């Protein structure tokens, strides 16, 4: 809610351009993203864990010098860790 819309100096000077009360975004999925620089000549393993003790391999990434982004679905759990290691 934009409490300043409609009666403040900021509104009078045209600082606000959107509606006073924009709608809330709706999320249909919980995801987590981890990004890393994948240097050429290296192979990376992305793993996930709900407890930080037991790790599950998710994917293997071959480095090509670019930035990589790994996105995983959290499902019904909000607890998830990612780690990236060089193989």
Tab-separated table of N, CA and C in Angstrom:
chain	number	residue	atom	x	y	z
A	1	UNK	N	0.843	-1.172	0.000
A	1	UNK	CA	0.000	0.000	0.000
A	1	UNK	C	0.887	1.234	0.000
A	2	UNK	N	0.589	2.155	-0.828
A	2	UNK	CA	1.365	3.381	-0.922
A	2	UNK	C	0.627	4.479	-0.169
A	3	UNK	N	0.962	4.648	1.088
A	3	UNK	CA	0.265	5.612	1.938
A	3	UNK	C	0.525	7.057	1.519
A	4	UNK	N	1.599	7.333	0.785
A	4	UNK	CA	1.937	8.699	0.400
A	4	UNK	C	1.214	9.158	-0.866
A	5	UNK	N	0.594	8.253	-1.569
A	5	UNK	CA	-0.058	8.588	-2.841
A	5	UNK	C	-1.312	9.420	-2.593
A	6	UNK	N	-1.396	10.556	-3.269
A	6	UNK	CA	-2.620	11.330	-3.241
A	6	UNK	C	-2.626	12.539	-2.324
A	7	UNK	N	-1.699	12.645	-1.379
A	7	UNK	CA	-1.778	13.788	-0.484
A	7	UNK	C	-0.430	14.385	-0.082
A	8	UNK	N	0.687	13.834	-0.507
A	8	UNK	CA	1.990	14.368	-0.112
A	8	UNK	C	2.595	15.223	-1.220
A	9	UNK	N	3.640	15.974	-0.843
A	9	UNK	CA	4.356	16.796	-1.824
A	9	UNK	C	4.971	15.925	-2.909
A	10	UNK	N	5.440	14.734	-2.533
A	10	UNK	CA	6.037	13.829	-3.514
A	10	UNK	C	5.041	13.509	-4.620
A	11	UNK	N	3.803	13.308	-4.248
A	11	UNK	CA	2.777	13.031	-5.250
A	11	UNK	C	2.463	14.287	-6.067
A	12	UNK	N	2.417	15.428	-5.405
A	12	UNK	CA	2.113	16.686	-6.095
A	12	UNK	C	3.158	17.020	-7.158
A	13	UNK	N	4.407	16.626	-6.926
A	13	UNK	CA	5.479	16.907	-7.884
A	13	UNK	C	5.647	15.792	-8.922
A	14	UNK	N	4.749	14.834	-8.917
A	14	UNK	CA	4.760	13.804	-9.947
A	14	UNK	C	5.761	12.685	-9.741
A	15	UNK	N	6.188	12.470	-8.501
A	15	UNK	CA	7.149	11.394	-8.239
A	15	UNK	C	6.488	10.029	-8.388
A	16	UNK	N	5.226	9.933	-8.025
A	16	UNK	CA	4.523	8.661	-8.138
A	16	UNK	C	3.875	8.555	-9.507
A	17	UNK	N	4.127	7.454	-10.185
A	17	UNK	CA	3.528	7.269	-11.506
A	17	UNK	C	2.589	6.080	-11.549
A	18	UNK	N	2.703	5.184	-10.589
A	18	UNK	CA	1.873	3.986	-10.575
A	18	UNK	C	0.617	4.188	-9.754
A	19	UNK	N	-0.203	3.161	-9.673
A	19	UNK	CA	-1.427	3.253	-8.886
A	19	UNK	C	-1.107	3.350	-7.398
A	20	UNK	N	-2.053	3.860	-6.635
A	20	UNK	CA	-1.853	4.028	-5.197
A	20	UNK	C	-1.659	2.689	-4.501
A	21	UNK	N	-2.389	1.698	-4.896
A	21	UNK	CA	-2.328	0.397	-4.238
A	21	UNK	C	-2.154	-0.704	-5.276
A	22	UNK	N	-0.918	-0.960	-5.697
A	22	UNK	CA	-0.711	-2.023	-6.682
A	22	UNK	C	-1.085	-3.382	-6.098
A	23	UNK	N	-1.458	-4.287	-6.959
A	23	UNK	CA	-1.824	-5.618	-6.497
A	23	UNK	C	-0.586	-6.389	-6.082
A	24	UNK	N	-0.768	-7.280	-5.139
A	24	UNK	CA	0.328	-8.118	-4.665
A	24	UNK	C	0.641	-9.193	-5.691
A	25	UNK	N	1.931	-9.483	-5.905
A	25	UNK	CA	2.278	-10.569	-6.826
A	25	UNK	C	1.849	-11.911	-6.248
A	26	UNK	N	1.503	-12.815	-7.117
A	26	UNK	CA	1.082	-14.146	-6.702
A	26	UNK	C	2.175	-15.128	-7.082
A	27	UNK	N	2.620	-15.884	-6.109
A	27	UNK	CA	3.654	-16.883	-6.359
A	27	UNK	C	3.019	-18.262	-6.362
A	28	UNK	N	3.312	-19.044	-7.386
A	28	UNK	CA	2.758	-20.392	-7.461
A	28	UNK	C	3.793	-21.450	-7.139
A	29	UNK	N	5.049	-21.047	-6.995
A	29	UNK	CA	6.104	-22.016	-6.706
A	29	UNK	C	7.184	-21.352	-5.869
A	30	UNK	N	7.806	-22.148	-5.029
A	30	UNK	CA	8.930	-21.672	-4.246
A	30	UNK	C	10.196	-22.227	-4.876
A	31	UNK	N	11.099	-21.353	-5.248
A	31	UNK	CA	12.344	-21.776	-5.877
A	31	UNK	C	13.524	-21.123	-5.172
A	32	UNK	N	14.684	-21.703	-5.373
A	32	UNK	CA	15.919	-21.139	-4.853
A	32	UNK	C	16.937	-21.154	-5.974
A	33	UNK	N	17.680	-20.068	-6.108
A	33	UNK	CA	18.681	-19.968	-7.170
A	33	UNK	C	20.060	-19.762	-6.567
A	34	UNK	N	21.044	-20.411	-7.162
A	34	UNK	CA	22.441	-20.254	-6.774
A	34	UNK	C	23.241	-19.981	-8.035
A	35	UNK	N	24.030	-18.928	-8.008
A	35	UNK	CA	24.837	-18.575	-9.166
A	35	UNK	C	26.318	-18.636	-8.845
A	36	UNK	N	27.120	-18.910	-9.868
A	36	UNK	CA	28.562	-18.982	-9.675
A	36	UNK	C	29.274	-18.798	-11.009
A	37	UNK	N	30.506	-18.341	-10.930
A	37	UNK	CA	31.354	-18.189	-12.106
A	37	UNK	C	31.964	-19.550	-12.430
A	38	UNK	N	31.708	-20.080	-13.611
A	38	UNK	CA	32.202	-21.399	-14.017
A	38	UNK	C	33.414	-21.221	-14.926
A	39	UNK	N	34.591	-21.262	-14.344
A	39	UNK	CA	35.823	-21.056	-15.106
A	39	UNK	C	36.069	-22.179	-16.108
A	40	UNK	N	36.609	-21.820	-17.246
A	40	UNK	CA	36.920	-22.795	-18.299
A	40	UNK	C	37.905	-23.832	-17.789
A	41	UNK	N	37.686	-25.075	-18.216
A	41	UNK	CA	38.586	-26.156	-17.854
A	41	UNK	C	38.240	-26.851	-16.551
A	42	UNK	N	37.191	-26.416	-15.881
A	42	UNK	CA	36.788	-27.038	-14.622
A	42	UNK	C	35.387	-27.618	-14.750
A	43	UNK	N	35.108	-28.650	-13.953
A	43	UNK	CA	33.785	-29.247	-13.876
A	43	UNK	C	33.263	-29.024	-12.469
A	44	UNK	N	32.023	-28.591	-12.365
A	44	UNK	CA	31.420	-28.247	-11.081
A	44	UNK	C	30.251	-29.169	-10.780
A	45	UNK	N	30.101	-29.518	-9.508
A	45	UNK	CA	28.969	-30.317	-9.058
A	45	UNK	C	28.118	-29.436	-8.142
A	46	UNK	N	26.828	-29.329	-8.457
A	46	UNK	CA	25.889	-28.597	-7.614
A	46	UNK	C	25.116	-29.626	-6.807
A	47	UNK	N	25.116	-29.453	-5.486
A	47	UNK	CA	24.420	-30.374	-4.594
A	47	UNK	C	23.422	-29.598	-3.747
A	48	UNK	N	22.417	-30.313	-3.232
A	48	UNK	CA	21.434	-29.690	-2.348
A	48	UNK	C	21.283	-30.519	-1.084
A	49	UNK	N	20.851	-29.838	-0.021
A	49	UNK	CA	20.650	-30.500	1.261
A	49	UNK	C	19.584	-29.753	2.052
A	50	UNK	N	18.765	-30.495	2.761
A	50	UNK	CA	17.762	-29.886	3.635
A	50	UNK	C	18.304	-29.697	5.041
A	51	UNK	N	19.393	-30.409	5.383
A	51	UNK	CA	19.907	-30.334	6.751
A	51	UNK	C	21.376	-29.929	6.853
A	52	UNK	N	22.062	-29.770	5.731
A	52	UNK	CA	23.472	-29.403	5.754
A	52	UNK	C	24.401	-30.566	6.054
A	53	UNK	N	23.851	-31.758	6.205
A	53	UNK	CA	24.646	-32.958	6.501
A	53	UNK	C	24.591	-33.935	5.336
A	54	UNK	N	23.400	-34.251	4.892
A	54	UNK	CA	23.193	-35.189	3.788
A	54	UNK	C	23.004	-34.403	2.494
A	55	UNK	N	23.905	-34.616	1.524
A	55	UNK	CA	23.903	-33.856	0.273
A	55	UNK	C	23.522	-34.745	-0.898
A	56	UNK	N	22.717	-34.202	-1.813
A	56	UNK	CA	22.266	-34.906	-3.006
A	56	UNK	C	22.780	-34.178	-4.243
A	57	UNK	N	23.498	-34.882	-5.136
A	57	UNK	CA	23.935	-34.232	-6.377
A	57	UNK	C	22.725	-33.828	-7.222
A	58	UNK	N	22.748	-32.593	-7.720
A	58	UNK	CA	21.650	-32.088	-8.545
A	58	UNK	C	22.026	-32.033	-10.024
A	59	UNK	N	23.217	-31.531	-10.316
A	59	UNK	CA	23.651	-31.408	-11.704
A	59	UNK	C	25.160	-31.251	-11.759
A	60	UNK	N	25.712	-31.522	-12.932
A	60	UNK	CA	27.139	-31.310	-13.200
A	60	UNK	C	27.226	-30.224	-14.266
A	61	UNK	N	28.100	-29.245	-14.037
A	61	UNK	CA	28.243	-28.112	-14.948
A	61	UNK	C	29.672	-28.069	-15.467
A	62	UNK	N	29.835	-27.998	-16.774
A	62	UNK	CA	31.154	-27.838	-17.383
A	62	UNK	C	31.440	-26.353	-17.526
A	63	UNK	N	32.548	-25.914	-16.944
A	63	UNK	CA	32.896	-24.501	-16.985
A	63	UNK	C	33.269	-24.035	-18.379
A	64	UNK	N	32.765	-22.858	-18.736
A	64	UNK	CA	33.083	-22.276	-20.041
A	64	UNK	C	33.434	-20.792	-19.912
A	65	UNK	N	33.690	-20.351	-18.687
A	65	UNK	CA	34.045	-18.960	-18.459
A	65	UNK	C	32.866	-18.037	-18.222
A	66	UNK	N	31.655	-18.582	-18.214
A	66	UNK	CA	30.472	-17.743	-18.023
A	66	UNK	C	29.886	-17.936	-16.623
A	67	UNK	N	28.949	-17.074	-16.292
A	67	UNK	CA	28.233	-17.144	-15.023
A	67	UNK	C	27.094	-18.146	-15.177
A	68	UNK	N	26.978	-19.075	-14.246
A	68	UNK	CA	25.937	-20.104	-14.303
A	68	UNK	C	24.929	-19.875	-13.187
A	69	UNK	N	23.687	-20.191	-13.464
A	69	UNK	CA	22.617	-20.066	-12.487
A	69	UNK	C	21.899	-21.399	-12.384
A	70	UNK	N	21.850	-21.943	-11.175
A	70	UNK	CA	21.131	-23.187	-10.930
A	70	UNK	C	19.893	-22.854	-10.105
A	71	UNK	N	18.726	-23.280	-10.583
A	71	UNK	CA	17.465	-23.008	-9.901
A	71	UNK	C	16.828	-24.334	-9.531
A	72	UNK	N	16.399	-24.454	-8.273
A	72	UNK	CA	15.735	-25.685	-7.854
A	72	UNK	C	14.399	-25.364	-7.203
A	73	UNK	N	13.487	-26.292	-7.318
A	73	UNK	CA	12.152	-26.172	-6.750
A	73	UNK	C	12.211	-26.570	-5.280
A	74	UNK	N	11.711	-25.707	-4.403
A	74	UNK	CA	11.707	-26.025	-2.978
A	74	UNK	C	10.560	-26.943	-2.597
A	75	UNK	N	9.574	-27.073	-3.453
A	75	UNK	CA	8.418	-27.890	-3.109
A	75	UNK	C	7.692	-27.285	-1.923
A	76	UNK	N	7.353	-28.095	-0.953
A	76	UNK	CA	6.660	-27.609	0.237
A	76	UNK	C	7.625	-27.212	1.341
A	77	UNK	N	8.903	-27.445	1.147
A	77	UNK	CA	9.896	-27.141	2.174
A	77	UNK	C	10.565	-25.805	1.890
A	78	UNK	N	10.727	-25.012	2.930
A	78	UNK	CA	11.445	-23.744	2.781
A	78	UNK	C	12.908	-23.904	3.172
A	79	UNK	N	13.306	-25.108	3.540
A	79	UNK	CA	14.681	-25.367	3.965
A	79	UNK	C	15.446	-26.088	2.870
A	80	UNK	N	16.393	-25.392	2.258
A	80	UNK	CA	17.228	-26.017	1.245
A	80	UNK	C	18.532	-25.249	1.145
A	81	UNK	N	19.605	-25.977	1.083
A	81	UNK	CA	20.929	-25.396	0.896
A	81	UNK	C	21.485	-25.890	-0.426
A	82	UNK	N	22.277	-25.063	-1.071
A	82	UNK	CA	23.032	-25.463	-2.260
A	82	UNK	C	24.509	-25.326	-1.949
A	83	UNK	N	25.291	-26.185	-2.536
A	83	UNK	CA	26.737	-25.992	-2.510
A	83	UNK	C	27.284	-26.372	-3.877
A	84	UNK	N	28.349	-25.684	-4.250
A	84	UNK	CA	28.993	-25.919	-5.539
A	84	UNK	C	30.433	-26.277	-5.256
A	85	UNK	N	30.883	-27.377	-5.832
A	85	UNK	CA	32.277	-27.786	-5.642
A	85	UNK	C	32.900	-28.133	-6.991
A	86	UNK	N	34.215	-27.996	-7.046
A	86	UNK	CA	34.955	-28.352	-8.257
A	86	UNK	C	35.238	-29.834	-8.204
A	87	UNK	N	34.955	-30.525	-9.300
A	87	UNK	CA	35.148	-31.975	-9.343
A	87	UNK	C	36.538	-32.305	-9.802
